[in-house]
């Protein structure tokens, strides 16, 4: 049953109505960020400006970023902004009910992660982090492993 819940992460293949591999032209309500964070010219970041995802597990969503490599969605980041330990625990519990308790703690060499959990499927990874307040509070990050590896190994 543990592998079944991680398989669900792979079957979902994204977050809500955002599916990995989709092109920006297929996704409504996105705006290209003016200042791109990535040095790779094949990576483009968009902000989701739709009004249908305001809360996740009763936590207010501050922003959603969609990141594309060669016009294929490979990373979705849901930023909660200020994030208390109780908020982290509530979302962790909800994610455990969905994807199971087979998660790992992130490495924390820079000591900026206050709490974290990572679910790794065969194709998709979901991360939940509570960061030091200087580093944006809390967020959920979901990414496609193959497209992420292709992005990191690409020549640019």
Coordinates of C-alpha atoms in Angstrom, one line a residue:
X1 CA 0.0 0.0 0.0
X2 CA 2.9 2.4 0.5
X3 CA 4.1 2.0 -3.1
X4 CA 0.5 2.5 -4.2
X5 CA 0.3 6.0 -2.6
X6 CA 3.6 7.0 -4.3
X7 CA 2.2 5.6 -7.6
X8 CA -0.7 8.0 -7.1
X9 CA 1.8 10.9 -7.2
X10 CA 3.1 9.6 -10.5
X11 CA -0.4 9.1 -11.9
X12 CA -1.4 12.6 -11.0
X13 CA 1.6 13.8 -13.0
X14 CA 1.4 17.4 -11.8
X15 CA -0.7 19.5 -9.5
X16 CA -4.4 20.2 -9.8
X17 CA -5.0 21.0 -13.5
X18 CA -1.3 21.6 -14.3
X19 CA 0.2 18.5 -16.0
X20 CA 3.9 17.9 -16.6
X21 CA 4.9 18.1 -20.2
X22 CA 2.2 20.7 -21.1
X23 CA 3.3 23.7 -23.1
X24 CA 2.6 27.3 -21.9
X25 CA 0.1 27.8 -24.7
X26 CA -2.1 25.0 -23.2
X27 CA -2.4 26.6 -19.8
X28 CA -4.7 29.5 -19.1
X29 CA -4.1 32.4 -16.8
X30 CA -0.3 32.5 -16.8
X31 CA 2.0 35.5 -17.2
X32 CA 5.7 35.2 -18.1
X33 CA 7.9 36.6 -15.3
X34 CA 9.9 39.6 -16.4
X35 CA 13.0 38.6 -14.4
X36 CA 13.9 35.0 -15.1
X37 CA 15.6 33.3 -12.2
X38 CA 17.3 30.6 -14.4
X39 CA 20.4 31.2 -16.5
X40 CA 19.4 28.5 -18.9
X41 CA 17.7 30.1 -21.9
X42 CA 15.6 27.0 -22.4
X43 CA 13.9 27.6 -18.9
X44 CA 11.1 30.0 -18.6
X45 CA 9.1 30.8 -15.5
X46 CA 5.5 31.9 -15.5
X47 CA 3.2 33.1 -12.7
X48 CA -0.3 31.6 -12.4
X49 CA -2.7 34.5 -12.1
X50 CA -6.0 32.5 -12.0
X51 CA -8.3 32.9 -9.1
X52 CA -9.4 29.3 -8.6
X53 CA -6.5 28.2 -6.3
X54 CA -6.7 30.4 -3.2
X55 CA -6.1 27.8 -0.5
X56 CA -4.6 24.4 -0.1
X57 CA -5.4 22.4 3.0
X58 CA -6.8 25.6 4.5
X59 CA -3.5 27.5 4.0
X60 CA -3.6 30.7 1.9
X61 CA -1.7 30.4 -1.4
X62 CA 0.5 33.5 -2.0
X63 CA 1.7 32.5 -5.5
X64 CA 2.1 29.7 -7.9
X65 CA 5.0 29.5 -10.3
X66 CA 5.1 27.2 -13.3
X67 CA 8.5 26.5 -14.8
X68 CA 9.0 25.2 -18.3
X69 CA 12.0 23.6 -20.0
X70 CA 11.9 23.8 -23.8
X71 CA 8.2 24.6 -23.5
X72 CA 7.4 21.6 -21.4
X73 CA 6.1 22.1 -17.8
X74 CA 8.5 20.4 -15.4
X75 CA 8.2 22.2 -12.1
X76 CA 5.3 23.7 -10.1
X77 CA 6.0 25.7 -7.0
X78 CA 3.1 26.7 -4.6
X79 CA 4.3 29.5 -2.2
X80 CA 2.5 30.1 1.0
X81 CA 4.6 33.0 2.2
X82 CA 4.5 33.3 6.0
X83 CA 4.2 29.8 7.3
X84 CA 3.9 28.6 10.9
X85 CA 5.0 25.2 12.3
X86 CA 1.3 24.4 12.8
X87 CA 0.6 25.2 9.1
X88 CA 3.5 22.8 8.1
X89 CA 2.1 20.0 10.4
X90 CA -1.4 20.4 9.0
X91 CA -0.3 20.2 5.4
X92 CA 2.1 17.4 6.2
X93 CA -0.7 15.4 7.7
X94 CA -3.0 15.9 4.7
X95 CA -0.2 14.9 2.3
X96 CA 0.6 11.8 4.4
X97 CA -3.1 10.8 4.0
X98 CA -2.8 11.2 0.2
X99 CA 0.7 10.0 -0.5
X100 CA 1.6 8.0 2.6
X101 CA 4.2 8.3 5.3
X102 CA 7.1 7.1 3.2
X103 CA 8.8 10.5 2.9
X104 CA 12.3 11.6 3.7
X105 CA 13.7 14.6 5.3
X106 CA 15.7 17.0 3.1
X107 CA 19.4 17.7 3.5
X108 CA 19.9 21.0 5.2
X109 CA 23.5 22.0 4.7
X110 CA 22.7 25.8 4.8
X111 CA 20.4 25.4 7.9
X112 CA 17.6 27.3 6.2
X113 CA 15.0 24.5 6.1
X114 CA 13.2 24.4 9.4
X115 CA 10.9 21.5 8.5
X116 CA 10.7 19.4 5.3
X117 CA 9.3 16.3 3.8
X118 CA 9.9 14.8 0.3
X119 CA 7.8 12.1 -1.4
X120 CA 9.7 10.6 -4.4
X121 CA 7.7 8.6 -6.9
X122 CA 9.3 7.0 -10.0
X123 CA 8.5 10.0 -12.2
X124 CA 7.4 12.8 -9.8
X125 CA 8.8 14.3 -6.6
X126 CA 6.7 16.4 -4.2
X127 CA 8.5 18.5 -1.6
X128 CA 7.0 20.4 1.4
X129 CA 9.3 22.9 3.1
X130 CA 9.1 25.4 5.9
X131 CA 12.0 27.7 5.4
X132 CA 13.7 30.3 7.6
X133 CA 11.5 33.4 7.2
X134 CA 14.3 35.1 5.2
X135 CA 13.8 32.5 2.5
X136 CA 10.1 32.8 1.8
X137 CA 8.4 30.9 4.6
X138 CA 6.8 27.7 3.2
X139 CA 6.0 26.0 -0.1
X140 CA 5.2 22.9 -1.9
X141 CA 7.4 22.1 -4.9
X142 CA 6.4 19.4 -7.4
X143 CA 8.6 18.3 -10.3
X144 CA 9.0 15.8 -13.1
X145 CA 12.2 13.9 -12.6
X146 CA 13.0 13.2 -16.3
X147 CA 12.4 16.8 -17.4
X148 CA 14.3 18.1 -14.5
X149 CA 17.3 15.9 -15.2
X150 CA 17.1 16.9 -18.9
X151 CA 17.2 20.6 -17.9
X152 CA 20.2 20.1 -15.6
X153 CA 22.1 18.1 -18.2
X154 CA 21.3 20.3 -21.1
X155 CA 24.0 22.4 -22.9
X156 CA 23.2 26.0 -22.7

